Amino acid sequence: DMAGQAQDNLAFYDESFDVYNERRLTLMAELDKAISHDGLDLHFQPQLDLKRNRIIGVETLVRWKHPEYGFIPPDEFVTLAERTGIITPLTRWVIRNTLKAHSELTAGGFPLQFSINISAVNLKEPDFAQQVAFMLEEFGVRPQDIMLELTETAMMDNPIRASEELFRLKKIGVLLSIDDFGTGYSSLSYIKKLPIDEIKIDKSLVFDLTSSTDDQVIVKTTLEMAQNLGYRVVAEGVENQEMLDILIDLDCDLIQGYFLARPMPLPALLDWLSERGLQGSLPGADRTARS
Ligand code: C2E
Ligand code: MG
Ligand code: MG
Ligand code: MG
C-alpha cells in the first residue's frame, strides 16, 4: 500500500542523492540546448610517439561549462547522455568539430591523427558507420587520420552488435582503439576477434608503474601481450619523468599525459605546436634521449 511504500522510500531517502537528482534533471534538459547552440567546447591533448620522438596525434575531449553549475566533468554528462539518447547528437557534434579542427591544423602545417571517444551506445545506432563515412567525406578527411576510442566494458552489453559495427567502421578505413584497457574485465582474447589497431593502457595502471613491483609486472605483461598481438600501445596519464622512463624501457609506442601537455583548446594547441614543432625532444630529454 501507499503508506508502506512511502515508508520504504523513506528508508532510502538521501539528501545528497536528491540534490544530485535535481542537478541531473537540469543538466539533462540543458545538454540538448548546449549541443545545438555550440555551448560545448573541445580540448585536445597531444600524443607523443616515443620511437620516432614525434607528436603524431591528439585526443579530443569534450568540455561543458554550465552557466550555473560551472565545469561539468565529461564522465558525468556523457553518462547522462547515454541514458537519454542525447549521446547520438553529442557524438555527432564531437566528430564534426573534431574534423573541423583537423582541417584547421592540417592547413596550419600540422597533419595530426585525431582520436575521438565514442560510446558503445553509438554502436547500436542503425547507421553509425555510414554517418561517420558521410562526415569524413563532407570535411574531406582521410579515414586513417581518425582513431575511434571505445571501452571494452561498455561493448560487453551487446558484444555481437558492437562487433558488427566495428567491422563496418573498419571497412570505411578509420582506426579503432580500446580505451581504459586494464580496468574492468579487459580480455585480449575478446579483443583479438575485433578489428582493433590500438590499445590504450588506463591511467590507473600507468600510475601503478611507480608503486609496487607487483603492479609493475602487471603493466609490463599487459604491454608485452598487446604488442606481441600486433597492437600499437598508448599509455595515458603519464604525469612525470619516472613514469616516462619506465615506459621507454618497456618499449611503449605512444604516451599521453600532463607531463607532455594538458588537454587544451585549439588556439592553444596551435601555439604549443608552433613553439615546439612536431619533431623534437621528449620532456626531460637530457635524461631520456637514448636510442
Ligand atoms: P578517457 O578517454 O580515458 O580520457 C582520459 C582522461 O584523462 C581525460 O579526462 C584527460 O583529461 C585525463 N588525463 C589526461 N592526462 C592525464 C594525466 O596525466 N593525469 C590525469 N590524472 N588525468 C589525465 P576527461 O577529459 O575528464 O575525460 C574523462 C572521460 O570522459 C574520458 O576518459 C572519456 O571516457 C569521457 N569523454 C571525454 N570526452 C568525450 C567525448 O567527446 N565523447 C565521449 N563519448 N566520451 C568522452
Ligand atoms: Mg579516451
Ligand atoms: Mg582512457
Ligand atoms: Mg575513461
mmCIF file of C-alpha atoms and ligand atoms in Angstrom:
data_model
loop_
_atom_site.group_PDB
_atom_site.id
_atom_site.type_symbol
_atom_site.label_atom_id
_atom_site.label_comp_id
_atom_site.label_asym_id
_atom_site.label_seq_id
_atom_site.Cartn_x
_atom_site.Cartn_y
_atom_site.Cartn_z
ATOM 1 C CA ASP A 1 0.000 0.000 0.000
ATOM 2 C CA MET A 2 0.869 3.666 -0.343
ATOM 3 C CA ALA A 3 1.872 4.211 3.246
ATOM 4 C CA GLY A 4 4.077 1.166 3.211
ATOM 5 C CA GLN A 5 5.716 2.312 0.023
ATOM 6 C CA ALA A 6 6.312 5.771 1.385
ATOM 7 C CA GLN A 7 7.883 4.116 4.400
ATOM 8 C CA ASP A 8 10.167 2.059 2.166
ATOM 9 C CA ASN A 9 11.142 5.080 0.150
ATOM 10 C CA LEU A 10 11.870 6.980 3.329
ATOM 11 C CA ALA A 11 14.349 4.314 4.317
ATOM 12 C CA PHE A 12 16.302 5.107 1.146
ATOM 13 C CA TYR A 13 15.887 8.870 1.344
ATOM 14 C CA ASP A 14 19.236 10.510 0.954
ATOM 15 C CA GLU A 15 19.564 14.261 0.813
ATOM 16 C CA SER A 16 22.713 14.276 -1.302
ATOM 17 C CA PHE A 17 21.118 11.991 -3.857
ATOM 18 C CA ASP A 18 18.128 14.297 -4.086
ATOM 19 C CA VAL A 19 20.326 17.289 -4.792
ATOM 20 C CA TYR A 20 22.193 15.306 -7.380
ATOM 21 C CA ASN A 21 18.898 14.323 -8.921
ATOM 22 C CA GLU A 22 17.842 17.927 -9.322
ATOM 23 C CA ARG A 23 21.175 18.742 -10.888
ATOM 24 C CA ARG A 24 20.797 15.719 -13.102
ATOM 25 C CA LEU A 25 17.370 16.825 -14.320
ATOM 26 C CA THR A 26 18.606 20.327 -15.102
ATOM 27 C CA LEU A 27 21.652 19.006 -16.919
ATOM 28 C CA MET A 28 19.634 16.548 -18.969
ATOM 29 C CA ALA A 29 17.269 19.318 -20.027
ATOM 30 C CA GLU A 30 20.082 21.679 -20.967
ATOM 31 C CA LEU A 31 22.606 19.393 -22.624
ATOM 32 C CA ASP A 32 20.453 19.232 -25.706
ATOM 33 C CA LYS A 33 20.485 23.031 -25.970
ATOM 34 C CA ALA A 34 24.223 23.153 -25.339
ATOM 35 C CA ILE A 35 24.783 20.812 -28.280
ATOM 36 C CA SER A 36 22.573 22.642 -30.732
ATOM 37 C CA HIS A 37 23.866 26.113 -29.726
ATOM 38 C CA ASP A 38 27.559 25.255 -29.593
ATOM 39 C CA GLY A 39 27.607 25.530 -25.814
ATOM 40 C CA LEU A 40 30.209 22.780 -25.680
ATOM 41 C CA ASP A 41 33.933 23.018 -26.326
ATOM 42 C CA LEU A 42 36.612 20.642 -27.430
ATOM 43 C CA HIS A 43 40.025 20.335 -25.873
ATOM 44 C CA PHE A 44 42.859 18.420 -27.466
ATOM 45 C CA GLN A 45 45.663 16.529 -25.756
ATOM 46 C CA PRO A 46 48.838 15.711 -27.729
ATOM 47 C CA GLN A 47 50.228 12.201 -28.112
ATOM 48 C CA LEU A 48 53.948 11.566 -28.473
ATOM 49 C CA ASP A 49 55.395 8.691 -30.482
ATOM 50 C CA LEU A 50 58.321 7.530 -28.342
ATOM 51 C CA LYS A 51 60.101 5.618 -31.090
ATOM 52 C CA ARG A 52 60.108 8.493 -33.579
ATOM 53 C CA ASN A 53 60.224 11.181 -30.924
ATOM 54 C CA ARG A 54 57.426 12.982 -32.702
ATOM 55 C CA ILE A 55 53.953 14.327 -31.947
ATOM 56 C CA ILE A 56 51.667 12.271 -34.158
ATOM 57 C CA GLY A 57 48.186 12.785 -32.771
ATOM 58 C CA VAL A 58 45.786 14.377 -30.329
ATOM 59 C CA GLU A 59 42.820 13.080 -28.351
ATOM 60 C CA THR A 60 39.632 15.123 -28.457
ATOM 61 C CA LEU A 61 37.996 15.653 -25.044
ATOM 62 C CA VAL A 62 34.636 17.366 -24.772
ATOM 63 C CA ARG A 63 34.062 20.190 -22.269
ATOM 64 C CA TRP A 64 30.880 21.725 -20.933
ATOM 65 C CA LYS A 65 30.866 24.878 -18.856
ATOM 66 C CA HIS A 66 27.380 25.246 -17.491
ATOM 67 C CA PRO A 67 26.292 28.860 -16.764
ATOM 68 C CA GLU A 68 25.119 27.900 -13.272
ATOM 69 C CA TYR A 69 26.992 24.763 -12.251
ATOM 70 C CA GLY A 70 30.308 25.632 -13.856
ATOM 71 C CA PHE A 71 32.512 22.971 -15.353
ATOM 72 C CA ILE A 72 30.723 19.603 -15.601
ATOM 73 C CA PRO A 73 33.054 16.590 -15.840
ATOM 74 C CA PRO A 74 32.558 14.764 -19.157
ATOM 75 C CA ASP A 75 32.261 11.441 -17.336
ATOM 76 C CA GLU A 76 29.109 12.849 -15.704
ATOM 77 C CA PHE A 77 27.307 14.308 -18.714
ATOM 78 C CA VAL A 78 28.375 11.570 -21.132
ATOM 79 C CA THR A 79 26.775 9.030 -18.805
ATOM 80 C CA LEU A 80 23.588 11.128 -18.716
ATOM 81 C CA ALA A 81 23.663 11.462 -22.488
ATOM 82 C CA GLU A 82 23.988 7.702 -22.862
ATOM 83 C CA ARG A 83 20.903 7.143 -20.723
ATOM 84 C CA THR A 84 18.754 9.665 -22.533
ATOM 85 C CA GLY A 85 19.735 9.098 -26.152
ATOM 86 C CA ILE A 86 21.370 12.531 -26.376
ATOM 87 C CA ILE A 87 24.622 10.655 -26.980
ATOM 88 C CA THR A 88 23.716 10.430 -30.674
ATOM 89 C CA PRO A 89 23.750 14.218 -31.338
ATOM 90 C CA LEU A 90 26.564 14.674 -28.795
ATOM 91 C CA THR A 91 28.893 12.253 -30.579
ATOM 92 C CA ARG A 92 27.963 13.739 -33.922
ATOM 93 C CA TRP A 93 28.798 17.224 -32.636
ATOM 94 C CA VAL A 94 32.139 15.992 -31.303
ATOM 95 C CA ILE A 95 33.043 14.250 -34.575
ATOM 96 C CA ARG A 96 32.071 17.197 -36.789
ATOM 97 C CA ASN A 97 34.010 19.688 -34.699
ATOM 98 C CA THR A 98 36.992 17.368 -34.485
ATOM 99 C CA LEU A 99 37.013 17.093 -38.281
ATOM 100 C CA LYS A 100 36.893 20.898 -38.488
ATOM 101 C CA ALA A 101 39.826 21.117 -36.078
ATOM 102 C CA HIS A 102 41.691 18.513 -38.111
ATOM 103 C CA SER A 103 41.289 20.638 -41.251
ATOM 104 C CA GLU A 104 42.478 23.749 -39.429
ATOM 105 C CA LEU A 105 45.554 22.028 -38.034
ATOM 106 C CA THR A 106 46.399 20.479 -41.385
ATOM 107 C CA ALA A 107 46.099 23.913 -43.023
ATOM 108 C CA GLY A 108 48.394 25.240 -40.284
ATOM 109 C CA GLY A 109 51.030 22.660 -41.201
ATOM 110 C CA PHE A 110 50.271 20.071 -38.543
ATOM 111 C CA PRO A 111 48.705 16.992 -40.123
ATOM 112 C CA LEU A 112 47.907 15.007 -36.990
ATOM 113 C CA GLN A 113 45.813 11.961 -36.280
ATOM 114 C CA PHE A 114 42.729 12.665 -34.140
ATOM 115 C CA SER A 115 41.411 10.231 -31.546
ATOM 116 C CA ILE A 116 37.722 10.557 -30.689
ATOM 117 C CA ASN A 117 35.932 8.894 -27.781
ATOM 118 C CA ILE A 118 32.749 7.201 -28.809
ATOM 119 C CA SER A 119 30.186 5.466 -26.668
ATOM 120 C CA ALA A 120 29.194 1.823 -27.053
ATOM 121 C CA VAL A 121 25.654 3.188 -27.335
ATOM 122 C CA ASN A 122 26.674 4.808 -30.647
ATOM 123 C CA LEU A 123 27.498 1.341 -31.993
ATOM 124 C CA LYS A 124 23.833 0.391 -31.573
ATOM 125 C CA GLU A 125 22.654 3.165 -33.872
ATOM 126 C CA PRO A 126 21.461 1.613 -37.114
ATOM 127 C CA ASP A 127 23.753 3.675 -39.322
ATOM 128 C CA PHE A 128 26.632 4.865 -37.193
ATOM 129 C CA ALA A 129 29.417 3.773 -39.559
ATOM 130 C CA GLN A 130 27.556 5.269 -42.503
ATOM 131 C CA GLN A 131 27.199 8.600 -40.670
ATOM 132 C CA VAL A 132 30.911 8.612 -39.916
ATOM 133 C CA ALA A 133 31.644 7.972 -43.597
ATOM 134 C CA PHE A 134 29.385 10.891 -44.633
ATOM 135 C CA MET A 135 31.078 13.275 -42.206
ATOM 136 C CA LEU A 136 34.577 12.267 -43.350
ATOM 137 C CA GLU A 137 33.531 12.957 -46.900
ATOM 138 C CA GLU A 138 31.899 16.268 -46.033
ATOM 139 C CA PHE A 139 35.080 17.548 -44.364
ATOM 140 C CA GLY A 140 37.477 15.847 -46.751
ATOM 141 C CA VAL A 141 39.322 13.999 -44.003
ATOM 142 C CA ARG A 142 41.060 10.697 -44.743
ATOM 143 C CA PRO A 143 39.656 7.863 -42.624
ATOM 144 C CA GLN A 144 43.128 6.766 -41.493
ATOM 145 C CA ASP A 145 43.538 10.140 -39.789
ATOM 146 C CA ILE A 146 40.740 9.257 -37.378
ATOM 147 C CA MET A 147 41.013 6.846 -34.461
ATOM 148 C CA LEU A 148 37.809 5.949 -32.616
ATOM 149 C CA GLU A 149 38.245 5.042 -28.938
ATOM 150 C CA LEU A 150 35.877 2.667 -27.194
ATOM 151 C CA THR A 151 35.860 0.962 -23.845
ATOM 152 C CA GLU A 152 35.592 -2.773 -23.830
ATOM 153 C CA THR A 153 33.390 -2.952 -20.748
ATOM 154 C CA ALA A 154 30.758 -0.824 -22.464
ATOM 155 C CA MET A 155 30.720 -3.101 -25.511
ATOM 156 C CA MET A 156 30.129 -6.193 -23.395
ATOM 157 C CA ASP A 157 26.489 -5.195 -23.012
ATOM 158 C CA ASN A 158 25.907 -6.269 -26.621
ATOM 159 C CA PRO A 159 29.175 -7.704 -27.934
ATOM 160 C CA ILE A 160 27.775 -9.080 -31.189
ATOM 161 C CA ARG A 161 26.100 -5.848 -32.258
ATOM 162 C CA ALA A 162 29.199 -3.896 -31.209
ATOM 163 C CA SER A 163 31.476 -6.196 -33.147
ATOM 164 C CA GLU A 164 29.371 -5.928 -36.333
ATOM 165 C CA GLU A 165 29.510 -2.144 -36.254
ATOM 166 C CA LEU A 166 33.263 -2.177 -35.574
ATOM 167 C CA PHE A 167 33.779 -4.257 -38.714
ATOM 168 C CA ARG A 168 31.718 -1.717 -40.672
ATOM 169 C CA LEU A 169 33.832 1.115 -39.309
ATOM 170 C CA LYS A 170 36.993 -0.793 -40.173
ATOM 171 C CA LYS A 171 35.740 -1.193 -43.721
ATOM 172 C CA ILE A 172 35.430 2.581 -44.005
ATOM 173 C CA GLY A 173 39.079 2.782 -43.002
ATOM 174 C CA VAL A 174 39.013 4.537 -39.631
ATOM 175 C CA LEU A 175 41.297 3.208 -36.901
ATOM 176 C CA LEU A 176 39.960 1.657 -33.710
ATOM 177 C CA SER A 177 41.292 1.807 -30.182
ATOM 178 C CA ILE A 178 40.362 0.108 -26.913
ATOM 179 C CA ASP A 179 40.355 2.786 -24.203
ATOM 180 C CA ASP A 180 40.884 2.289 -20.473
ATOM 181 C CA PHE A 181 42.474 -1.088 -21.041
ATOM 182 C CA GLY A 182 43.370 -2.935 -17.864
ATOM 183 C CA THR A 183 40.300 -1.840 -15.907
ATOM 184 C CA GLY A 184 37.189 -3.981 -15.558
ATOM 185 C CA TYR A 185 37.089 -7.213 -17.473
ATOM 186 C CA SER A 186 39.556 -6.440 -20.217
ATOM 187 C CA SER A 187 40.474 -9.546 -22.100
ATOM 188 C CA LEU A 188 42.731 -9.732 -25.079
ATOM 189 C CA SER A 189 41.000 -12.924 -26.198
ATOM 190 C CA TYR A 190 37.773 -10.980 -26.882
ATOM 191 C CA ILE A 191 39.605 -8.038 -28.401
ATOM 192 C CA LYS A 192 41.559 -10.351 -30.680
ATOM 193 C CA LYS A 193 38.298 -11.131 -32.525
ATOM 194 C CA LEU A 194 37.763 -7.435 -33.262
ATOM 195 C CA PRO A 195 39.437 -5.270 -35.928
ATOM 196 C CA ILE A 196 41.376 -3.238 -33.349
ATOM 197 C CA ASP A 197 44.509 -1.196 -34.095
ATOM 198 C CA GLU A 198 45.439 0.225 -30.732
ATOM 199 C CA ILE A 199 45.272 -0.489 -27.015
ATOM 200 C CA LYS A 200 45.226 2.369 -24.528
ATOM 201 C CA ILE A 201 46.541 1.426 -21.116
ATOM 202 C CA ASP A 202 44.414 3.076 -18.449
ATOM 203 C CA LYS A 203 45.992 5.766 -16.335
ATOM 204 C CA SER A 204 45.362 3.824 -13.126
ATOM 205 C CA LEU A 205 47.771 1.156 -14.391
ATOM 206 C CA VAL A 206 50.246 3.772 -15.513
ATOM 207 C CA PHE A 207 50.177 5.288 -12.004
ATOM 208 C CA ASP A 208 50.945 1.810 -10.649
ATOM 209 C CA LEU A 209 54.191 1.777 -12.597
ATOM 210 C CA THR A 210 55.882 3.848 -9.947
ATOM 211 C CA SER A 211 54.492 1.950 -6.961
ATOM 212 C CA SER A 212 54.920 -1.740 -6.187
ATOM 213 C CA THR A 213 56.902 -4.213 -8.284
ATOM 214 C CA ASP A 214 53.818 -6.465 -8.453
ATOM 215 C CA ASP A 215 51.835 -3.726 -10.173
ATOM 216 C CA GLN A 216 54.739 -3.086 -12.498
ATOM 217 C CA VAL A 217 54.711 -6.734 -13.553
ATOM 218 C CA ILE A 218 51.023 -6.468 -14.493
ATOM 219 C CA VAL A 219 51.558 -3.397 -16.679
ATOM 220 C CA LYS A 220 54.682 -4.900 -18.199
ATOM 221 C CA THR A 221 52.896 -8.145 -19.078
ATOM 222 C CA THR A 222 49.846 -6.309 -20.451
ATOM 223 C CA LEU A 223 52.039 -4.161 -22.650
ATOM 224 C CA GLU A 224 54.088 -7.113 -23.926
ATOM 225 C CA MET A 225 50.990 -9.171 -24.736
ATOM 226 C CA ALA A 226 49.335 -6.308 -26.576
ATOM 227 C CA GLN A 227 52.470 -5.634 -28.607
ATOM 228 C CA ASN A 228 53.004 -9.315 -29.397
ATOM 229 C CA LEU A 229 49.477 -9.386 -30.770
ATOM 230 C CA GLY A 230 50.402 -6.512 -33.063
ATOM 231 C CA TYR A 231 48.613 -3.616 -31.395
ATOM 232 C CA ARG A 232 50.036 -0.178 -31.098
ATOM 233 C CA VAL A 233 50.108 0.640 -27.375
ATOM 234 C CA VAL A 234 49.434 4.048 -25.838
ATOM 235 C CA ALA A 235 49.977 4.834 -22.171
ATOM 236 C CA GLU A 236 47.675 7.575 -20.874
ATOM 237 C CA GLY A 237 48.081 9.595 -17.676
ATOM 238 C CA VAL A 238 51.863 9.977 -17.869
ATOM 239 C CA GLU A 239 52.465 12.582 -15.202
ATOM 240 C CA ASN A 240 56.189 12.556 -14.514
ATOM 241 C CA GLN A 241 59.682 11.657 -15.675
ATOM 242 C CA GLU A 242 59.743 8.436 -13.676
ATOM 243 C CA MET A 243 56.662 7.062 -15.464
ATOM 244 C CA LEU A 244 58.062 8.129 -18.816
ATOM 245 C CA ASP A 245 61.422 6.443 -18.168
ATOM 246 C CA ILE A 246 59.748 3.151 -17.263
ATOM 247 C CA LEU A 247 57.518 3.297 -20.360
ATOM 248 C CA ILE A 248 60.521 3.931 -22.601
ATOM 249 C CA ASP A 249 62.227 0.905 -21.016
ATOM 250 C CA LEU A 250 59.092 -1.159 -21.629
ATOM 251 C CA ASP A 251 59.166 -0.149 -25.284
ATOM 252 C CA CYS A 252 55.729 1.534 -25.181
ATOM 253 C CA ASP A 253 54.764 3.117 -28.518
ATOM 254 C CA LEU A 254 52.967 6.311 -27.527
ATOM 255 C CA ILE A 255 52.423 8.410 -24.439
ATOM 256 C CA GLN A 256 49.854 10.971 -23.451
ATOM 257 C CA GLY A 257 49.628 12.841 -20.167
ATOM 258 C CA TYR A 258 50.139 16.026 -18.180
ATOM 259 C CA PHE A 259 53.925 15.551 -18.316
ATOM 260 C CA LEU A 260 53.780 16.154 -22.051
ATOM 261 C CA ALA A 261 50.782 18.509 -22.184
ATOM 262 C CA ARG A 262 47.344 19.018 -20.729
ATOM 263 C CA PRO A 263 44.257 18.979 -22.917
ATOM 264 C CA MET A 264 43.866 22.477 -24.432
ATOM 265 C CA PRO A 265 41.603 24.452 -26.763
ATOM 266 C CA LEU A 266 42.543 24.571 -30.459
ATOM 267 C CA PRO A 267 44.243 28.012 -30.466
ATOM 268 C CA ALA A 268 46.442 26.957 -27.532
ATOM 269 C CA LEU A 269 47.268 23.702 -29.308
ATOM 270 C CA LEU A 270 48.312 25.642 -32.412
ATOM 271 C CA ASP A 271 50.580 27.851 -30.279
ATOM 272 C CA TRP A 272 52.005 24.829 -28.480
ATOM 273 C CA LEU A 273 52.768 23.055 -31.749
ATOM 274 C CA SER A 274 54.193 26.186 -33.366
ATOM 275 C CA GLU A 275 56.579 26.748 -30.465
ATOM 276 C CA ARG A 276 57.598 23.165 -30.129
ATOM 277 C CA GLY A 277 57.265 21.655 -33.610
ATOM 278 C CA LEU A 278 56.217 18.093 -34.234
ATOM 279 C CA GLN A 279 59.647 16.580 -34.113
ATOM 280 C CA GLY A 280 61.597 17.300 -31.014
ATOM 281 C CA SER A 281 62.759 16.498 -27.605
ATOM 282 C CA LEU A 282 60.957 14.350 -25.123
ATOM 283 C CA PRO A 283 60.016 16.068 -21.903
ATOM 284 C CA GLY A 284 63.150 15.946 -19.731
ATOM 285 C CA ALA A 285 65.109 14.973 -22.841
ATOM 286 C CA ASP A 286 68.598 15.211 -21.459
ATOM 287 C CA ARG A 287 67.808 12.247 -19.233
ATOM 288 C CA THR A 288 65.719 10.213 -21.644
ATOM 289 C CA ALA A 289 67.372 10.658 -25.018
ATOM 290 C CA ARG A 290 68.636 7.160 -25.575
ATOM 291 C CA SER A 291 68.273 5.259 -28.775
HETATM 292 P P1 C2E B 1 39.410 8.981 -21.378
HETATM 293 O O1 C2E B 1 39.008 8.899 -22.785
HETATM 294 O O2 C2E B 1 40.094 7.814 -20.781
HETATM 295 O O3 C2E B 1 40.307 10.309 -21.283
HETATM 296 C C1 C2E B 1 41.439 10.458 -20.476
HETATM 297 C C2 C2E B 1 41.147 11.363 -19.299
HETATM 298 O O4 C2E B 1 42.355 11.518 -18.537
HETATM 299 C C3 C2E B 1 40.716 12.770 -19.665
HETATM 300 O O5 C2E B 1 39.812 13.208 -18.663
HETATM 301 C C4 C2E B 1 42.019 13.550 -19.578
HETATM 302 O O6 C2E B 1 41.824 14.934 -19.365
HETATM 303 C C5 C2E B 1 42.661 12.895 -18.389
HETATM 304 N N1 C2E B 1 44.125 12.982 -18.379
HETATM 305 C C6 C2E B 1 44.974 13.165 -19.419
HETATM 306 N N2 C2E B 1 46.254 13.167 -18.997
HETATM 307 C C7 C2E B 1 46.227 12.966 -17.671
HETATM 308 C C8 C2E B 1 47.252 12.868 -16.666
HETATM 309 O O7 C2E B 1 48.453 12.929 -16.917
HETATM 310 N N3 C2E B 1 46.811 12.647 -15.391
HETATM 311 C C9 C2E B 1 45.478 12.556 -15.075
HETATM 312 N N4 C2E B 1 45.166 12.353 -13.785
HETATM 313 N N5 C2E B 1 44.497 12.639 -15.996
HETATM 314 C C10 C2E B 1 44.877 12.849 -17.273
HETATM 315 P P2 C2E B 1 38.467 13.986 -19.028
HETATM 316 O O8 C2E B 1 38.725 14.981 -20.105
HETATM 317 O O9 C2E B 1 37.870 14.468 -17.731
HETATM 318 O O10 C2E B 1 37.538 12.851 -19.645
HETATM 319 C C11 C2E B 1 37.083 11.790 -18.859
HETATM 320 C C12 C2E B 1 36.386 10.762 -19.682
HETATM 321 O O11 C2E B 1 35.186 11.284 -20.278
HETATM 322 C C13 C2E B 1 37.204 10.257 -20.875
HETATM 323 O O12 C2E B 1 38.142 9.298 -20.439
HETATM 324 C C14 C2E B 1 36.118 9.685 -21.742
HETATM 325 O O13 C2E B 1 35.754 8.398 -21.299
HETATM 326 C C15 C2E B 1 34.962 10.640 -21.495
HETATM 327 N N6 C2E B 1 34.937 11.625 -22.596
HETATM 328 C C16 C2E B 1 35.622 12.774 -22.755
HETATM 329 N N7 C2E B 1 35.303 13.376 -23.921
HETATM 330 C C17 C2E B 1 34.394 12.583 -24.530
HETATM 331 C C18 C2E B 1 33.679 12.658 -25.777
HETATM 332 O O14 C2E B 1 33.835 13.578 -26.593
HETATM 333 N N8 C2E B 1 32.785 11.639 -26.034
HETATM 334 C C19 C2E B 1 32.624 10.580 -25.173
HETATM 335 N N9 C2E B 1 31.751 9.614 -25.526
HETATM 336 N N10 C2E B 1 33.285 10.476 -24.027
HETATM 337 C C20 C2E B 1 34.157 11.459 -23.691
HETATM 338 MG MG MG B 2 39.881 8.226 -24.474
HETATM 339 MG MG MG B 3 41.238 6.259 -21.097
HETATM 340 MG MG MG B 4 37.777 6.861 -19.226
#
